[in-house]
Amino acid sequence: MADEHVKTYPGAHIERNAVDLYRCAITEKLVEITGISSDLIYPALQWQNNPANGDLVLAIPRLRVKGATPDELGRKWADEWAQKPPPIISPPEAHKVFLRFNFAPKHLASIVLPRIFKLGKDYGLDPTNGLRDPSDPSKGKKRILVEFSSPNIAKEFHAGHLRSTILGGFLSTLFEGCGWDVQRINYLGDWGRQYGLLAVGWQRYSDPEKFESNPTGHLFDIYVKISALFKVEEEAYKAAAKAGEDASALENRGLLGEVKNYFKRMEDGDEEALSLWRRFRDLSIEKYKSTYSRLNIFFDEYSGESQVKQESMEKAEAILREKGVSEVSDGATVIKFEKFKAKDLQTAIIRNRNGTSNYLLRDIGAAIQRWETYNFDRSIYVVMSEQTTHLQRLFKTMQLLGPPYEEASKRMEFIPFGKVAGMSTRRGTVKFLDDILEECQISMHEAMRKNEKKYAEVSQPEQTADIVGISACVVQDMAAKRINGYKFDITRMISFEGDTGAYMQYAHARLCSISRKAGFSVEELHSADLTLLQEPHAVDLLRLMAQYPDFVIHTLGNLEPTTIVTYMFRLTHQLSSSYDVLRVVGAPEGPEVSKARAALYDAARQVISNGMTLLGLHPVERM
């Protein structure tokens, strides 16, 4: 093979990544031409989003060569390269301060396709990324905690939780595929004043029959009712406090007082209060599990604010008090962050005037427990951007606690995302995630039925509609950078035209259809004469498929699922433009060309399947 005698360099994985092979070949030649160290050249060879700019590009200024301008060096090196070029690389093009390299078409298929066939579902992943020492796997994996989804029990599972669920699931799959030890944590909102409010509402509005038939739905209805009453008292309390009046009397009577007292009973360990809490929590988790399974999501740990130990919070409070970080103000314990070079974080309460813990203190306790339990290398919080100040306060407080928690703060990361607007269905405003998924399934099923012939070929149309509908929902969410908000548009989402999840599923199903019609066995595909794949459409497909592992590695850096989604649509568009040119069944060029093209399409199907699986989707074979 053309790649048998290429010298390898640190960081290259030529057995998994064809682009690394090309990097090594270019590096070897440039070292010979320039005398510059491979330590500088190899990492400077960057892949390009736009193939028109080359498969790999060298920014000459990165090599820090003195005595000549980068454009002069580029022309000189390109001329020297042409005297004895490596067979797998086309002669480079000098363009301003860049050297552009393209993979030679002659050997491209023989280099790229065998790697895809050999690695199968693992193509694109780098399992060494998560190793503590890639040269010695026995030293184990690095550990990452991913906190995501985190709905509040009995409260609306709003679009923010949906985005967190989708993004967190993707990031967990990404890191796990790249060799990390991943701990998926669902940190439920199952404690605090909102739960006290639900418990008081339960005492007033519970209906055993409704609870029996739909536990979480009934709890939500109770929460809505009691919240409407609570809102009036809460606004009066806030208005009094804003006006500078003593609001403590308002705080301790009416619903406000009932809620505070109930939550105080819970924190004091009152068994009657806790038994009701356990019942609601367990029911909610069971309901969540069935919903998450539709999204291919699972968790290693259903944690929550309730699981934070009093000892953890008290330990944090004692350290903060001893270090002079916290102080008492108007009966509450606070941190005035402006005293610690964090003016923007203002003042935050960590323990309320009545002695109960609050959200920030519970999060501090949870972070301490996680550090002591997992000794993590990274801990990421996939949370809506509205929580920026809260997360910054958490990280700053962990830093102020000093060793060993200061080290934990350096490993904690906030992965923010923007809002979703217009989250409603034809049956009204969304209450739960199930409403969203049900609407996607119904709408997709209706769209599929419009093509009666294809619909009749699908063995389980409703199940397929559910899978494709969920794909549509997920891809709409991941189509842009996560920090950007977007408008939830179900009509656009279920379309088979344009860059949608439904179209992505269609592209995979079409490749499966081509494979069925061609009828070649796996052995026949793997023994095809790949040198026959020289047409420009075939070469462009191969160039894109070769880049997939680099896109995955790039995504590990930016943690943006849109990087993979964008790649997937580039590949599906390239495929769409190739079908009429690269015919398989009845190809006029003959059976050997048919077999080679079938191998090309089967490799493309594998790459699309891998990308969809990474995004958390289940690829369908018929639709």
Coordinates of C-alpha atoms in Angstrom, one line a residue:
M1 CA 0.0 0.0 0.0
A2 CA 1.0 3.6 -0.6
D3 CA 1.0 4.4 3.2
E4 CA 3.2 1.5 4.4
H5 CA 6.4 3.4 4.8
V6 CA 5.3 6.8 6.2
K7 CA 7.1 7.9 9.3
T8 CA 4.9 8.6 12.3
Y9 CA 5.1 11.4 14.8
P10 CA 3.8 12.0 18.4
G11 CA 0.1 12.6 18.5
A12 CA -0.6 10.8 15.2
H13 CA -3.0 7.8 15.0
I14 CA -2.6 6.7 11.5
E15 CA -4.3 3.4 12.0
R16 CA -7.6 5.3 12.9
N17 CA -7.2 8.7 11.2
A18 CA -6.3 8.9 7.5
V19 CA -5.7 12.6 7.8
D20 CA -3.0 11.9 10.5
L21 CA -1.3 9.7 7.9
Y22 CA -1.2 12.5 5.4
R23 CA 0.0 14.9 8.2
C24 CA 2.9 12.5 8.8
A25 CA 3.8 12.2 5.1
I26 CA 3.7 16.0 4.7
T27 CA 5.8 16.5 7.9
E28 CA 8.4 14.0 6.8
K29 CA 8.8 15.8 3.5
L30 CA 8.9 19.3 5.0
V31 CA 11.5 18.2 7.5
E32 CA 13.6 17.0 4.6
I33 CA 13.2 20.2 2.6
T34 CA 13.4 22.8 5.4
G35 CA 15.4 21.2 8.2
I36 CA 12.8 22.5 10.7
S37 CA 11.8 20.2 13.6
S38 CA 8.8 17.9 13.2
D39 CA 7.7 19.2 16.6
L40 CA 6.8 22.5 15.0
I41 CA 5.6 21.2 11.6
Y42 CA 3.2 18.4 12.6
P43 CA 0.9 20.4 14.9
A44 CA 0.9 23.4 12.5
L45 CA -0.8 21.3 9.8
Q46 CA -4.5 22.2 10.2
W47 CA -7.6 20.8 8.5
Q48 CA -9.9 23.1 6.7
N49 CA -13.7 23.7 6.9
N50 CA -13.7 24.7 3.2
P51 CA -12.2 21.9 1.0
A52 CA -11.5 24.5 -1.7
N53 CA -8.7 25.8 0.6
G54 CA -7.0 22.4 0.6
D55 CA -7.3 19.3 2.7
L56 CA -4.5 20.5 5.0
V57 CA -3.0 23.9 5.3
L58 CA 0.3 25.1 6.8
A59 CA 0.5 28.6 8.2
I60 CA 4.1 29.3 7.6
P61 CA 4.5 32.0 10.3
R62 CA 3.8 29.3 12.9
L63 CA 7.3 27.8 12.1
R64 CA 9.0 31.1 13.1
V65 CA 11.6 31.0 10.3
K66 CA 13.9 34.1 10.2
G67 CA 15.6 35.5 7.1
A68 CA 12.8 35.3 4.6
T69 CA 9.1 36.3 4.3
P70 CA 6.5 33.5 4.7
D71 CA 5.3 34.0 1.1
E72 CA 8.9 33.6 -0.2
L73 CA 9.4 30.5 1.8
G74 CA 6.1 29.1 0.6
R75 CA 7.1 29.4 -3.1
K76 CA 10.6 28.0 -2.4
W77 CA 9.3 25.0 -0.5
A78 CA 6.6 24.3 -3.1
D79 CA 9.2 24.3 -5.9
E80 CA 11.5 21.9 -3.9
W81 CA 8.6 19.6 -3.1
A82 CA 7.8 19.2 -6.8
Q83 CA 11.2 17.7 -7.5
K84 CA 10.4 14.5 -5.7
P85 CA 6.8 14.5 -4.4
P86 CA 5.4 11.8 -2.0
P87 CA 2.9 9.6 -4.0
I88 CA 0.0 10.2 -1.7
I89 CA 0.2 14.0 -1.7
S90 CA -0.5 16.3 -4.6
P91 CA 2.1 19.1 -5.2
P92 CA 1.3 21.9 -2.7
E93 CA 0.1 25.3 -3.6
A94 CA 1.8 28.4 -2.1
H95 CA -0.9 31.0 -1.3
K96 CA 0.2 34.2 0.5
V97 CA 1.5 32.9 3.9
F98 CA 0.1 29.5 3.5
L99 CA 1.0 26.2 1.9
R100 CA -2.1 24.3 0.8
F101 CA -2.0 20.5 0.5
N102 CA -4.4 18.1 -1.2
F103 CA -4.6 14.4 -0.9
A104 CA -3.7 12.6 -4.2
P105 CA -6.8 11.0 -5.7
K106 CA -5.1 7.9 -7.0
H107 CA -4.5 6.4 -3.5
L108 CA -7.3 8.2 -1.5
A109 CA -9.9 5.4 -1.6
S110 CA -7.3 2.7 -0.7
I111 CA -6.2 4.8 2.4
V112 CA -9.6 6.0 3.7
L113 CA -12.1 3.1 3.1
P114 CA -10.2 0.2 4.7
R115 CA -9.9 2.3 7.9
I116 CA -13.7 2.9 7.9
F117 CA -14.4 -0.8 7.2
K118 CA -12.0 -2.0 9.9
L119 CA -13.1 0.3 12.7
G120 CA -16.8 0.3 11.8
K121 CA -18.9 2.0 14.6
D122 CA -15.7 3.2 16.2
Y123 CA -14.5 5.1 13.2
G124 CA -13.9 8.7 14.1
L125 CA -13.4 8.2 17.8
D126 CA -10.0 8.5 19.6
P127 CA -10.1 6.2 22.6
T128 CA -6.6 7.4 23.7
N129 CA -7.8 10.9 24.4
G130 CA -9.2 10.0 27.8
L131 CA -6.2 8.0 28.9
R132 CA -4.1 9.5 31.7
D133 CA -1.0 8.3 29.8
P134 CA -1.7 7.3 26.2
S135 CA 1.6 5.4 26.2
D136 CA 0.6 3.3 29.2
P137 CA -3.2 2.4 29.3
S138 CA -2.7 0.6 32.6
K139 CA -2.6 4.0 34.3
G140 CA -6.3 4.3 33.7
K141 CA -8.8 6.8 32.3
K142 CA -9.4 10.4 33.1
R143 CA -12.7 11.0 34.8
I144 CA -15.3 13.6 33.8
L145 CA -18.6 14.4 35.6
V146 CA -21.4 15.7 33.3
E147 CA -24.3 17.3 35.2
F148 CA -27.3 17.8 32.9
S149 CA -31.1 17.8 32.5
S150 CA -31.8 18.4 36.2
P151 CA -35.5 19.1 36.1
N152 CA -37.4 20.3 39.2
I153 CA -39.8 17.7 40.6
A154 CA -43.5 18.5 39.8
K155 CA -42.5 21.7 38.0
E156 CA -42.7 22.2 34.2
F157 CA -40.0 20.3 32.3
H158 CA -39.3 23.4 30.2
A159 CA -37.3 23.9 27.1
G160 CA -34.2 24.7 29.1
H161 CA -34.2 21.2 30.6
L162 CA -34.8 19.7 27.1
R163 CA -31.7 21.5 25.7
S164 CA -29.7 20.5 28.8
T165 CA -30.8 16.9 28.3
I166 CA -29.9 16.8 24.6
L167 CA -26.5 18.6 25.0
G168 CA -25.5 16.7 28.1
G169 CA -26.3 13.4 26.5
F170 CA -24.2 14.3 23.4
L171 CA -21.2 15.5 25.5
S172 CA -21.4 12.3 27.6
T173 CA -21.4 10.1 24.5
L174 CA -18.6 12.2 23.0
F175 CA -16.2 11.9 26.0
E176 CA -17.1 8.2 26.6
G177 CA -16.4 7.4 22.9
C178 CA -13.0 9.1 23.3
G179 CA -11.9 7.1 26.2
W180 CA -13.0 9.1 29.3
D181 CA -14.6 7.6 32.4
V182 CA -17.9 9.4 32.2
Q183 CA -20.3 9.9 35.2
R184 CA -23.7 11.1 34.0
I185 CA -25.4 13.0 36.9
N186 CA -29.0 14.2 37.0
Y187 CA -29.0 16.7 39.8
L188 CA -32.8 17.0 40.5
G189 CA -34.4 20.1 41.9
D190 CA -36.0 18.0 44.7
W191 CA -35.4 20.1 47.8
G192 CA -35.9 23.7 48.9
R193 CA -38.8 26.1 49.1
Q194 CA -40.4 24.9 45.8
Y195 CA -40.8 21.4 47.3
G196 CA -42.3 22.9 50.5
L197 CA -44.8 24.7 48.2
L198 CA -45.7 21.4 46.5
A199 CA -46.2 19.7 49.9
V200 CA -48.5 22.4 51.1
G201 CA -50.4 22.3 47.8
W202 CA -50.7 18.5 48.2
Q203 CA -52.4 19.0 51.6
R204 CA -55.0 21.2 50.0
Y205 CA -55.6 19.8 46.5
S206 CA -54.6 16.2 46.3
D207 CA -57.0 13.7 44.6
P208 CA -56.1 10.0 45.1
E209 CA -57.8 8.9 41.8
K210 CA -56.0 11.5 39.7
F211 CA -52.7 10.7 41.5
E212 CA -53.2 7.0 40.8
S213 CA -53.9 7.5 37.0
N214 CA -51.2 10.2 36.3
P215 CA -48.9 10.9 39.3
T216 CA -46.6 13.5 37.8
G217 CA -49.4 15.2 35.9
H218 CA -51.4 15.6 39.0
L219 CA -48.5 16.9 41.0
F220 CA -47.9 19.5 38.3
D221 CA -51.5 20.6 38.4
I222 CA -51.3 21.0 42.2
Y223 CA -48.1 23.0 41.8
V224 CA -49.7 25.4 39.3
K225 CA -52.7 25.9 41.6
I226 CA -50.7 26.6 44.8
S227 CA -48.2 28.7 42.9
A228 CA -50.9 31.1 41.8
L229 CA -51.9 31.7 45.4
F230 CA -48.3 31.9 46.5
K231 CA -47.4 34.5 43.9
V232 CA -49.7 37.1 45.4
E233 CA -48.0 36.8 48.9
E234 CA -44.5 36.6 47.4
E235 CA -45.0 39.8 45.4
A236 CA -46.3 41.6 48.5
Y237 CA -43.2 40.4 50.4
K238 CA -40.8 41.6 47.7
A239 CA -42.6 45.0 47.4
A240 CA -42.2 45.5 51.1
A241 CA -38.6 44.6 51.1
K242 CA -37.9 46.8 48.1
A243 CA -39.6 49.7 49.9
G244 CA -37.2 49.2 52.8
E245 CA -39.9 48.0 55.2
D246 CA -39.5 45.2 57.7
A247 CA -40.8 42.2 55.7
S248 CA -40.1 39.6 58.4
A249 CA -43.8 39.5 59.5
L250 CA -45.0 38.8 56.0
E251 CA -42.3 36.2 55.7
N252 CA -43.7 34.2 58.6
R253 CA -47.4 34.1 58.0
G254 CA -49.8 32.8 55.4
L255 CA -48.5 30.6 52.6
L256 CA -45.0 32.0 52.9
G257 CA -44.9 30.9 56.5
E258 CA -46.4 27.5 55.8
V259 CA -43.9 26.8 53.0
K260 CA -41.0 27.9 55.1
N261 CA -42.1 25.8 58.1
Y262 CA -42.7 22.7 56.0
F263 CA -39.2 23.0 54.5
K264 CA -37.8 23.5 58.0
R265 CA -39.4 20.3 59.1
M266 CA -37.8 18.5 56.2
E267 CA -34.3 19.8 57.0
D268 CA -34.9 18.9 60.7
G269 CA -35.6 15.3 59.6
D270 CA -39.3 15.2 60.3
E271 CA -40.3 11.7 59.1
E272 CA -43.8 12.5 58.1
A273 CA -42.6 15.3 55.8
L274 CA -39.7 13.2 54.5
S275 CA -41.9 10.2 53.6
L276 CA -44.1 12.3 51.4
W277 CA -41.0 13.8 49.7
R278 CA -39.6 10.3 49.1
R279 CA -42.9 9.2 47.5
F280 CA -43.0 12.1 45.1
R281 CA -39.3 11.9 44.3
D282 CA -39.3 8.1 43.5
L283 CA -42.4 8.5 41.3
S284 CA -40.9 11.4 39.4
I285 CA -37.6 9.5 38.7
E286 CA -39.5 6.5 37.3
K287 CA -41.4 8.7 35.0
Y288 CA -38.2 10.6 33.9
K289 CA -36.5 7.3 33.1
S290 CA -39.2 6.2 30.7
T291 CA -39.0 9.5 29.0
Y292 CA -35.2 9.7 28.8
S293 CA -35.1 6.2 27.2
R294 CA -37.0 7.6 24.2
L295 CA -34.1 10.1 23.8
N296 CA -31.4 7.4 24.2
I297 CA -30.4 9.1 27.4
F298 CA -29.5 7.4 30.7
F299 CA -27.8 8.5 34.0
D300 CA -25.3 6.8 36.2
E301 CA -26.6 8.8 39.2
Y302 CA -29.9 10.4 40.0
S303 CA -28.7 12.9 42.6
G304 CA -30.3 16.1 43.7
E305 CA -30.3 18.9 46.2
S306 CA -31.8 16.5 48.7
Q307 CA -28.7 14.2 48.6
V308 CA -26.4 16.9 49.8
K309 CA -25.3 16.0 53.3
Q310 CA -25.6 18.5 56.2
E311 CA -22.0 17.7 57.1
S312 CA -20.8 18.8 53.7
M313 CA -22.6 22.1 53.9
E314 CA -21.5 22.6 57.5
K315 CA -17.9 21.8 56.6
A316 CA -18.0 24.5 53.9
E317 CA -19.6 27.0 56.2
A318 CA -17.0 26.4 58.9
I319 CA -14.1 27.0 56.4
L320 CA -15.7 30.1 55.0
R321 CA -16.3 31.5 58.4
E322 CA -12.7 30.7 59.6
K323 CA -11.2 32.3 56.5
G324 CA -13.4 35.4 56.9
V325 CA -15.1 34.8 53.6
S326 CA -18.7 34.6 55.0
E327 CA -20.4 37.0 57.4
V328 CA -23.8 37.4 59.0
S329 CA -26.0 40.2 57.6
D330 CA -29.6 40.8 58.7
G331 CA -29.7 37.3 60.3
A332 CA -28.6 35.5 57.1
T333 CA -25.1 34.2 56.2
V334 CA -23.7 35.9 53.1
I335 CA -20.6 36.2 51.0
K336 CA -19.8 39.6 49.7
F337 CA -17.9 38.7 46.6
E338 CA -16.7 42.3 45.9
K339 CA -14.3 41.8 48.8
F340 CA -12.6 39.0 46.8
K341 CA -12.0 40.7 43.5
A342 CA -15.4 39.5 42.1
K343 CA -17.5 42.7 42.2
D344 CA -19.8 41.5 39.4
L345 CA -21.0 38.6 41.6
Q346 CA -22.3 41.0 44.3
T347 CA -23.6 39.6 47.6
A348 CA -25.0 36.1 47.8
I349 CA -26.9 34.4 50.7
I350 CA -25.7 30.9 51.6
R351 CA -27.9 30.3 54.6
N352 CA -31.3 31.8 55.2
R353 CA -32.4 33.8 58.3
N354 CA -34.5 30.9 59.5
G355 CA -31.5 28.6 59.4
T356 CA -32.4 26.6 56.3
S357 CA -30.0 26.0 53.5
N358 CA -30.4 27.6 50.1
Y359 CA -29.6 26.7 46.5
L360 CA -26.0 28.0 46.5
L361 CA -25.0 26.3 49.7
R362 CA -26.5 23.0 48.6
D363 CA -24.5 23.3 45.3
I364 CA -21.3 24.0 47.3
G365 CA -22.0 20.9 49.4
A366 CA -22.7 18.8 46.3
A367 CA -19.4 20.0 44.7
I368 CA -17.4 19.0 47.8
Q369 CA -19.1 15.6 47.9
R370 CA -18.3 15.0 44.2
W371 CA -14.7 16.0 44.6
E372 CA -14.3 13.7 47.6
T373 CA -16.1 10.8 45.9
Y374 CA -14.8 11.0 42.4
N375 CA -11.6 13.1 42.5
F376 CA -12.6 14.2 39.0
D377 CA -10.3 15.5 36.2
R378 CA -13.2 17.6 34.8
S379 CA -16.7 18.4 36.0
I380 CA -19.0 20.2 33.6
Y381 CA -22.4 21.8 34.3
V382 CA -24.7 21.9 31.2
V383 CA -27.0 24.7 32.3
M384 CA -28.9 27.6 30.7
S385 CA -26.9 30.8 30.3
E386 CA -29.3 32.5 32.8
Q387 CA -27.5 30.6 35.5
T388 CA -24.1 32.2 34.7
T389 CA -23.9 34.3 37.9
H390 CA -24.9 31.4 40.1
L391 CA -22.3 29.1 38.5
Q392 CA -19.6 31.8 38.8
R393 CA -20.5 32.2 42.5
L394 CA -20.2 28.4 43.0
F395 CA -16.8 28.2 41.3
K396 CA -15.5 31.3 43.1
T397 CA -16.7 29.9 46.5
M398 CA -14.9 26.6 45.8
Q399 CA -11.8 28.6 45.1
L400 CA -12.1 30.6 48.3
L401 CA -12.4 27.4 50.4
G402 CA -8.8 26.9 49.6
P403 CA -7.0 23.4 49.3
P404 CA -8.1 20.9 48.3
Y405 CA -11.3 22.5 47.0
E406 CA -9.4 25.2 45.2
E407 CA -8.0 22.6 42.9
A408 CA -11.6 21.3 42.3
S409 CA -12.7 24.8 41.2
K410 CA -10.0 24.8 38.4
R411 CA -11.5 21.6 37.0
M412 CA -15.2 22.8 37.1
E413 CA -16.6 24.2 33.9
F414 CA -19.9 25.9 32.9
I415 CA -21.3 24.8 29.5
P416 CA -24.1 27.5 28.9
F417 CA -26.8 27.5 26.2
G418 CA -29.4 29.9 25.0
K419 CA -33.1 30.0 25.3
V420 CA -35.7 28.3 23.1
A421 CA -38.7 30.4 22.2
G422 CA -42.2 29.3 21.1
M423 CA -42.1 25.9 22.9
S424 CA -45.7 24.9 22.4
T425 CA -47.6 22.2 20.7
R426 CA -50.9 22.2 18.8
R427 CA -52.6 21.1 22.0
G428 CA -51.3 24.0 24.0
T429 CA -48.4 25.1 26.0
V430 CA -45.8 22.5 26.9
K431 CA -46.0 21.0 30.4
F432 CA -43.6 18.1 30.1
L433 CA -41.0 16.7 27.8
D434 CA -43.4 14.0 26.8
D435 CA -45.6 16.7 25.2
I436 CA -42.8 17.7 22.9
L437 CA -41.8 14.2 21.9
E438 CA -45.4 13.2 21.3
E439 CA -46.0 16.2 19.1
C440 CA -42.8 15.3 17.1
Q441 CA -44.0 11.7 16.7
I442 CA -47.5 12.6 15.6
S443 CA -46.3 15.2 13.1
M444 CA -43.7 12.9 11.6
H445 CA -46.2 10.1 11.3
E446 CA -48.5 12.4 9.4
A447 CA -45.6 13.5 7.1
M448 CA -44.6 9.8 6.4
R449 CA -48.2 8.8 5.5
K450 CA -48.2 11.3 2.6
N451 CA -46.0 8.8 0.6
E452 CA -48.2 5.7 0.7
K453 CA -45.8 3.5 -1.3
K454 CA -42.8 4.1 1.0
Y455 CA -45.0 4.1 4.1
A456 CA -46.2 0.5 3.2
E457 CA -42.6 -0.7 3.2
V458 CA -41.9 0.4 6.8
S459 CA -42.6 -2.5 9.1
Q460 CA -43.2 -0.4 12.3
P461 CA -44.2 3.0 11.0
E462 CA -45.3 4.5 14.4
Q463 CA -42.0 3.4 16.0
T464 CA -40.0 4.8 13.1
A465 CA -42.0 8.0 13.2
D466 CA -41.1 8.3 16.9
I467 CA -37.4 7.8 16.2
V468 CA -37.4 10.2 13.2
G469 CA -39.5 12.8 15.1
I470 CA -37.0 12.7 18.0
S471 CA -34.2 13.1 15.5
A472 CA -35.9 16.2 14.1
C473 CA -36.2 17.7 17.6
V474 CA -32.6 16.9 18.5
V475 CA -31.0 18.2 15.3
Q476 CA -33.0 21.4 15.4
D477 CA -31.6 22.0 18.8
M478 CA -28.0 21.3 17.7
A479 CA -28.1 23.1 14.4
A480 CA -26.6 26.3 15.7
K481 CA -24.0 27.2 18.4
R482 CA -25.4 26.3 21.8
I483 CA -25.1 29.8 23.2
N484 CA -27.6 31.0 20.6
G485 CA -31.3 30.8 21.3
Y486 CA -33.7 29.6 18.6
K487 CA -37.4 29.4 17.9
F488 CA -39.0 26.0 18.2
D489 CA -40.6 25.4 14.8
I490 CA -42.2 22.0 14.4
T491 CA -43.3 22.6 10.8
R492 CA -39.7 23.3 9.8
M493 CA -38.4 20.6 12.0
I494 CA -40.2 17.7 10.4
S495 CA -39.5 18.8 6.9
F496 CA -37.5 16.4 4.7
E497 CA -36.0 19.3 2.8
G498 CA -33.1 21.4 4.0
D499 CA -30.8 20.7 7.0
T500 CA -33.2 18.8 9.3
G501 CA -33.0 15.7 11.4
A502 CA -35.6 14.1 9.1
Y503 CA -33.4 14.7 6.1
M504 CA -30.4 13.2 7.9
Q505 CA -32.4 10.1 8.7
Y506 CA -33.6 10.0 5.0
A507 CA -30.0 10.2 3.8
H508 CA -29.0 7.2 6.0
A509 CA -32.1 5.2 4.9
R510 CA -31.4 5.9 1.2
L511 CA -27.9 4.5 1.6
C512 CA -29.3 1.4 3.2
S513 CA -31.7 1.1 0.3
I514 CA -28.8 1.3 -2.2
S515 CA -27.0 -1.5 -0.3
R516 CA -30.1 -3.7 -0.4
K517 CA -30.7 -3.2 -4.1
A518 CA -27.0 -3.7 -5.0
G519 CA -26.9 -7.1 -3.1
F520 CA -23.1 -7.3 -2.5
S521 CA -21.9 -9.2 0.5
V522 CA -19.5 -7.6 3.1
E523 CA -16.7 -9.7 1.7
E524 CA -17.3 -8.5 -1.8
L525 CA -17.4 -4.8 -0.7
H526 CA -14.1 -5.2 1.2
S527 CA -12.4 -6.8 -1.7
A528 CA -13.5 -4.2 -4.3
D529 CA -11.0 -2.5 -6.6
L530 CA -10.9 0.9 -4.9
T531 CA -8.5 2.4 -7.4
L532 CA -11.6 2.6 -9.7
L533 CA -13.0 5.4 -7.5
Q534 CA -11.3 8.3 -9.4
E535 CA -14.3 10.5 -10.4
P536 CA -14.4 14.0 -8.9
H537 CA -17.6 13.2 -7.0
A538 CA -16.1 10.1 -5.5
V539 CA -12.9 11.9 -4.6
D540 CA -14.8 14.7 -2.9
L541 CA -16.8 12.1 -0.8
L542 CA -13.6 10.4 0.2
R543 CA -12.0 13.7 1.2
L544 CA -15.0 14.5 3.5
M545 CA -15.1 11.0 5.0
A546 CA -11.4 11.2 5.8
Q547 CA -12.0 14.4 7.8
Y548 CA -14.6 12.9 10.2
P549 CA -12.1 11.9 13.0
D550 CA -10.7 15.5 12.9
F551 CA -14.2 16.9 13.3
V552 CA -14.7 14.7 16.4
I553 CA -11.4 15.8 17.9
H554 CA -12.2 19.5 17.2
T555 CA -15.6 19.0 18.9
L556 CA -13.8 17.7 22.0
G557 CA -12.2 21.2 22.2
N558 CA -15.2 23.4 21.5
L559 CA -17.9 21.2 23.0
E560 CA -20.3 22.3 20.2
P561 CA -22.5 19.6 18.7
T562 CA -23.1 21.9 15.7
T563 CA -19.6 21.0 14.6
I564 CA -20.8 17.4 14.0
V565 CA -24.2 18.5 12.6
T566 CA -22.5 20.8 10.1
Y567 CA -20.2 18.1 9.0
M568 CA -23.1 15.6 8.6
F569 CA -25.0 17.9 6.3
R570 CA -21.9 18.6 4.2
L571 CA -21.6 14.9 3.8
T572 CA -25.3 14.3 3.0
H573 CA -25.3 17.1 0.5
Q574 CA -22.2 15.7 -1.2
L575 CA -23.9 12.3 -1.4
S576 CA -27.1 13.8 -2.8
S577 CA -25.1 15.4 -5.7
S578 CA -23.3 12.0 -6.4
Y579 CA -26.2 9.5 -6.8
D580 CA -26.9 10.4 -10.5
V581 CA -23.2 10.4 -11.3
L582 CA -22.0 7.4 -9.3
R583 CA -24.7 4.9 -10.1
V584 CA -24.4 1.4 -8.5
V585 CA -27.3 -0.6 -9.8
G586 CA -26.9 -0.9 -13.6
A587 CA -23.8 1.2 -13.8
P588 CA -22.8 1.4 -17.5
E589 CA -19.1 1.2 -16.5
G590 CA -19.6 -2.5 -15.5
P591 CA -19.9 -4.7 -12.4
E592 CA -16.4 -4.0 -10.9
V593 CA -17.2 -0.2 -10.9
S594 CA -20.6 -1.0 -9.4
K595 CA -18.9 -2.9 -6.6
A596 CA -16.4 -0.2 -5.9
R597 CA -19.1 2.5 -5.7
A598 CA -21.2 0.2 -3.5
A599 CA -18.2 0.0 -1.1
L600 CA -17.9 3.8 -1.2
Y601 CA -21.6 4.3 -0.3
D602 CA -21.4 1.6 2.4
A603 CA -18.5 3.5 4.0
A604 CA -20.5 6.7 3.8
R605 CA -23.4 5.0 5.5
Q606 CA -21.1 3.9 8.3
V607 CA -19.8 7.5 8.8
I608 CA -23.4 8.9 8.8
S609 CA -24.5 6.2 11.3
N610 CA -21.5 7.0 13.5
G611 CA -22.2 10.7 13.4
M612 CA -25.9 10.2 14.2
T613 CA -25.1 7.8 17.1
L614 CA -22.7 10.4 18.5
L615 CA -25.5 13.0 18.3
G616 CA -27.7 10.6 20.3
L617 CA -29.9 9.5 17.4
H618 CA -30.9 6.0 16.3
P619 CA -30.3 5.6 12.5
V620 CA -33.3 4.0 10.7
E621 CA -32.9 1.7 7.7
R622 CA -36.3 2.4 6.1
M623 CA -38.7 5.3 6.2

